[in-house]
Amino acid sequence: NEREPPAGDVHYFLAWLKWARGDTLGAADLLRRAQVTPDRGPSPEVDRAAELISAGNSAAGVDALMLAIQRHGLDARLHAMLADAQLRQAPTDPQARVEGLAARVLAPEDGMAWLRWGVIQAYDGRHPEAVRSLERALALGVADPTRAAQVREILAELRRMLPGGALAQEELHRATGDADARSRRGRSP
């Protein structure tokens, strides 16, 4: 028996989709309906939440970030920190994806926001989208040369998985070979 999500959760999610499409006024209205103040901050709660998380109290850090977002819903740092904390706790958490999207749409020129979004997409098996997001992250800059090299390695692997990529071709040949072998066995006396 599935239940519908609370209206506030729906408004919150739809707000970030509207923001991504450029409708910031509609998004701000939906945020207000979700009891989130569309204020850019900066949020003074960021440092406290970071302290809690780094001290190993992720649950309290997440709670602090969620409260901060209610007051400063347009502070991209809050959404980024919350997405990261949630992804560490549960990589499949749908709310982490919403927060990752919020961070990306609020800071479209932040390479790290695109990196986070690309990693989420890759984890979810959305490889073509992940490639585009990670390419954008590299174009914008992702902090340090070591991280950039890691992103390039991930991109190379993802490209191999795309249709026409080396892994996809290997799988196609393997599947064709298996089918040919079954066909030959079926004709043997």
PDB file of N, CA and C in Angstrom, residues 43-90:
ATOM      1  N   SER A  43      23.963  31.158   4.900  1.00  0.00           N
ATOM      2  CA  SER A  43      23.396  30.567   6.105  1.00  0.00           C
ATOM      3  C   SER A  43      24.458  30.433   7.184  1.00  0.00           C
ATOM      4  N   PRO A  44      24.190  30.970   8.373  1.00  0.00           N
ATOM      5  CA  PRO A  44      25.166  30.836   9.460  1.00  0.00           C
ATOM      6  C   PRO A  44      25.267  29.405   9.992  1.00  0.00           C
ATOM      7  N   GLU A  45      24.310  28.554   9.647  1.00  0.00           N
ATOM      8  CA  GLU A  45      24.303  27.171  10.152  1.00  0.00           C
ATOM      9  C   GLU A  45      25.299  26.250   9.448  1.00  0.00           C
ATOM     10  N   VAL A  46      25.883  26.709   8.339  1.00  0.00           N
ATOM     11  CA  VAL A  46      26.801  25.871   7.567  1.00  0.00           C
ATOM     12  C   VAL A  46      27.965  25.381   8.423  1.00  0.00           C
ATOM     13  N   ASP A  47      28.591  26.286   9.144  1.00  0.00           N
ATOM     14  CA  ASP A  47      29.760  25.896   9.938  1.00  0.00           C
ATOM     15  C   ASP A  47      29.395  24.886  11.026  1.00  0.00           C
ATOM     16  N   ARG A  48      28.275  25.113  11.700  1.00  0.00           N
ATOM     17  CA  ARG A  48      27.849  24.194  12.759  1.00  0.00           C
ATOM     18  C   ARG A  48      27.549  22.807  12.192  1.00  0.00           C
ATOM     19  N   ALA A  49      26.848  22.763  11.069  1.00  0.00           N
ATOM     20  CA  ALA A  49      26.533  21.478  10.442  1.00  0.00           C
ATOM     21  C   ALA A  49      27.811  20.762  10.009  1.00  0.00           C
ATOM     22  N   ALA A  50      28.765  21.509   9.459  1.00  0.00           N
ATOM     23  CA  ALA A  50      30.039  20.915   9.045  1.00  0.00           C
ATOM     24  C   ALA A  50      30.783  20.337  10.245  1.00  0.00           C
ATOM     25  N   GLU A  51      30.752  21.052  11.367  1.00  0.00           N
ATOM     26  CA  GLU A  51      31.395  20.553  12.590  1.00  0.00           C
ATOM     27  C   GLU A  51      30.759  19.255  13.060  1.00  0.00           C
ATOM     28  N   LEU A  52      29.432  19.212  13.063  1.00  0.00           N
ATOM     29  CA  LEU A  52      28.722  18.014  13.509  1.00  0.00           C
ATOM     30  C   LEU A  52      29.053  16.811  12.614  1.00  0.00           C
ATOM     31  N   ILE A  53      29.046  17.040  11.321  1.00  0.00           N
ATOM     32  CA  ILE A  53      29.312  15.952  10.380  1.00  0.00           C
ATOM     33  C   ILE A  53      30.753  15.467  10.509  1.00  0.00           C
ATOM     34  N   SER A  54      31.700  16.401  10.592  1.00  0.00           N
ATOM     35  CA  SER A  54      33.110  15.990  10.690  1.00  0.00           C
ATOM     36  C   SER A  54      33.401  15.325  12.035  1.00  0.00           C
ATOM     37  N   ALA A  55      32.590  15.601  13.060  1.00  0.00           N
ATOM     38  CA  ALA A  55      32.763  14.964  14.363  1.00  0.00           C
ATOM     39  C   ALA A  55      32.088  13.591  14.414  1.00  0.00           C
ATOM     40  N   GLY A  56      31.503  13.167  13.279  1.00  0.00           N
ATOM     41  CA  GLY A  56      30.883  11.855  13.227  1.00  0.00           C
ATOM     42  C   GLY A  56      29.414  11.839  13.603  1.00  0.00           C
ATOM     43  N   ASN A  57      28.830  13.001  13.831  1.00  0.00           N
ATOM     44  CA  ASN A  57      27.417  13.079  14.174  1.00  0.00           C
ATOM     45  C   ASN A  57      26.625  13.511  12.935  1.00  0.00           C
ATOM     46  N   SER A  58      26.616  12.620  11.943  1.00  0.00           N
ATOM     47  CA  SER A  58      25.969  12.938  10.675  1.00  0.00           C
ATOM     48  C   SER A  58      24.489  13.217  10.822  1.00  0.00           C
ATOM     49  N   ALA A  59      23.812  12.467  11.679  1.00  0.00           N
ATOM     50  CA  ALA A  59      22.364  12.658  11.838  1.00  0.00           C
ATOM     51  C   ALA A  59      22.055  14.076  12.321  1.00  0.00           C
ATOM     52  N   ALA A  60      22.803  14.549  13.317  1.00  0.00           N
ATOM     53  CA  ALA A  60      22.584  15.913  13.813  1.00  0.00           C
ATOM     54  C   ALA A  60      22.978  16.940  12.751  1.00  0.00           C
ATOM     55  N   GLY A  61      24.028  16.654  12.006  1.00  0.00           N
ATOM     56  CA  GLY A  61      24.449  17.548  10.925  1.00  0.00           C
ATOM     57  C   GLY A  61      23.390  17.652   9.844  1.00  0.00           C
ATOM     58  N   VAL A  62      22.815  16.512   9.474  1.00  0.00           N
ATOM     59  CA  VAL A  62      21.738  16.507   8.476  1.00  0.00           C
ATOM     60  C   VAL A  62      20.538  17.283   8.993  1.00  0.00           C
ATOM     61  N   ASP A  63      20.177  17.068  10.246  1.00  0.00           N
ATOM     62  CA  ASP A  63      19.049  17.808  10.831  1.00  0.00           C
ATOM     63  C   ASP A  63      19.309  19.311  10.803  1.00  0.00           C
ATOM     64  N   ALA A  64      20.533  19.722  11.153  1.00  0.00           N
ATOM     65  CA  ALA A  64      20.886  21.147  11.144  1.00  0.00           C
ATOM     66  C   ALA A  64      20.791  21.720   9.732  1.00  0.00           C
ATOM     67  N   LEU A  65      21.235  20.954   8.746  1.00  0.00           N
ATOM     68  CA  LEU A  65      21.169  21.414   7.360  1.00  0.00           C
ATOM     69  C   LEU A  65      19.727  21.532   6.882  1.00  0.00           C
ATOM     70  N   MET A  66      18.894  20.587   7.268  1.00  0.00           N
ATOM     71  CA  MET A  66      17.494  20.646   6.845  1.00  0.00           C
ATOM     72  C   MET A  66      16.791  21.865   7.441  1.00  0.00           C
ATOM     73  N   LEU A  67      17.092  22.156   8.699  1.00  0.00           N
ATOM     74  CA  LEU A  67      16.515  23.358   9.314  1.00  0.00           C
ATOM     75  C   LEU A  67      17.049  24.625   8.646  1.00  0.00           C
ATOM     76  N   ALA A  68      18.325  24.622   8.335  1.00  0.00           N
ATOM     77  CA  ALA A  68      18.932  25.789   7.680  1.00  0.00           C
ATOM     78  C   ALA A  68      18.312  26.019   6.307  1.00  0.00           C
ATOM     79  N   ILE A  69      18.029  24.938   5.588  1.00  0.00           N
ATOM     80  CA  ILE A  69      17.420  25.074   4.263  1.00  0.00           C
ATOM     81  C   ILE A  69      16.029  25.692   4.370  1.00  0.00           C
ATOM     82  N   GLN A  70      15.314  25.404   5.441  1.00  0.00           N
ATOM     83  CA  GLN A  70      13.998  26.019   5.613  1.00  0.00           C
ATOM     84  C   GLN A  70      14.125  27.538   5.702  1.00  0.00           C
ATOM     85  N   ARG A  71      15.217  28.029   6.267  1.00  0.00           N
ATOM     86  CA  ARG A  71      15.420  29.474   6.434  1.00  0.00           C
ATOM     87  C   ARG A  71      16.130  30.127   5.252  1.00  0.00           C
ATOM     88  N   HIS A  72      16.991  29.367   4.604  1.00  0.00           N
ATOM     89  CA  HIS A  72      17.817  29.896   3.507  1.00  0.00           C
ATOM     90  C   HIS A  72      17.792  28.907   2.340  1.00  0.00           C
ATOM     91  N   GLY A  73      16.622  28.734   1.754  1.00  0.00           N
ATOM     92  CA  GLY A  73      16.420  27.716   0.732  1.00  0.00           C
ATOM     93  C   GLY A  73      17.194  27.892  -0.548  1.00  0.00           C
ATOM     94  N   LEU A  74      17.781  29.064  -0.751  1.00  0.00           N
ATOM     95  CA  LEU A  74      18.533  29.299  -1.985  1.00  0.00           C
ATOM     96  C   LEU A  74      20.044  29.326  -1.749  1.00  0.00           C
ATOM     97  N   ASP A  75      20.488  28.836  -0.609  1.00  0.00           N
ATOM     98  CA  ASP A  75      21.921  28.749  -0.320  1.00  0.00           C
ATOM     99  C   ASP A  75      22.425  27.420  -0.875  1.00  0.00           C
ATOM    100  N   ALA A  76      23.088  27.478  -2.011  1.00  0.00           N
ATOM    101  CA  ALA A  76      23.558  26.267  -2.698  1.00  0.00           C
ATOM    102  C   ALA A  76      24.480  25.430  -1.819  1.00  0.00           C
ATOM    103  N   ARG A  77      25.253  26.074  -0.941  1.00  0.00           N
ATOM    104  CA  ARG A  77      26.176  25.323  -0.070  1.00  0.00           C
ATOM    105  C   ARG A  77      25.420  24.373   0.844  1.00  0.00           C
ATOM    106  N   LEU A  78      24.275  24.815   1.353  1.00  0.00           N
ATOM    107  CA  LEU A  78      23.469  23.958   2.221  1.00  0.00           C
ATOM    108  C   LEU A  78      23.011  22.705   1.480  1.00  0.00           C
ATOM    109  N   HIS A  79      22.511  22.904   0.275  1.00  0.00           N
ATOM    110  CA  HIS A  79      22.023  21.767  -0.510  1.00  0.00           C
ATOM    111  C   HIS A  79      23.169  20.823  -0.866  1.00  0.00           C
ATOM    112  N   ALA A  80      24.322  21.395  -1.203  1.00  0.00           N
ATOM    113  CA  ALA A  80      25.487  20.565  -1.542  1.00  0.00           C
ATOM    114  C   ALA A  80      25.929  19.733  -0.343  1.00  0.00           C
ATOM    115  N   MET A  81      26.030  20.372   0.811  1.00  0.00           N
ATOM    116  CA  MET A  81      26.437  19.648   2.022  1.00  0.00           C
ATOM    117  C   MET A  81      25.431  18.567   2.392  1.00  0.00           C
ATOM    118  N   LEU A  82      24.148  18.897   2.267  1.00  0.00           N
ATOM    119  CA  LEU A  82      23.115  17.921   2.610  1.00  0.00           C
ATOM    120  C   LEU A  82      23.148  16.743   1.636  1.00  0.00           C
ATOM    121  N   ALA A  83      23.294  17.014   0.355  1.00  0.00           N
ATOM    122  CA  ALA A  83      23.391  15.927  -0.629  1.00  0.00           C
ATOM    123  C   ALA A  83      24.581  15.035  -0.310  1.00  0.00           C
ATOM    124  N   ASP A  84      25.735  15.639  -0.035  1.00  0.00           N
ATOM    125  CA  ASP A  84      26.939  14.854   0.261  1.00  0.00           C
ATOM    126  C   ASP A  84      26.746  13.993   1.508  1.00  0.00           C
ATOM    127  N   ALA A  85      26.177  14.581   2.553  1.00  0.00           N
ATOM    128  CA  ALA A  85      25.962  13.834   3.797  1.00  0.00           C
ATOM    129  C   ALA A  85      24.979  12.683   3.572  1.00  0.00           C
ATOM    130  N   GLN A  86      23.922  12.940   2.843  1.00  0.00           N
ATOM    131  CA  GLN A  86      22.930  11.903   2.592  1.00  0.00           C
ATOM    132  C   GLN A  86      23.499  10.799   1.701  1.00  0.00           C
ATOM    133  N   LEU A  87      24.302  11.179   0.709  1.00  0.00           N
ATOM    134  CA  LEU A  87      24.906  10.176  -0.172  1.00  0.00           C
ATOM    135  C   LEU A  87      25.875   9.278   0.591  1.00  0.00           C
ATOM    136  N   ARG A  88      26.592   9.855   1.548  1.00  0.00           N
ATOM    137  CA  ARG A  88      27.503   9.036   2.364  1.00  0.00           C
ATOM    138  C   ARG A  88      26.719   8.047   3.226  1.00  0.00           C
ATOM    139  N   GLN A  89      25.593   8.490   3.757  1.00  0.00           N
ATOM    140  CA  GLN A  89      24.775   7.622   4.616  1.00  0.00           C
ATOM    141  C   GLN A  89      24.046   6.547   3.821  1.00  0.00           C
ATOM    142  N   ALA A  90      23.480   6.932   2.689  1.00  0.00           N
ATOM    143  CA  ALA A  90      22.678   6.006   1.876  1.00  0.00           C
ATOM    144  C   ALA A  90      22.775   6.430   0.410  1.00  0.00           C
TER     145      ALA A  90
END
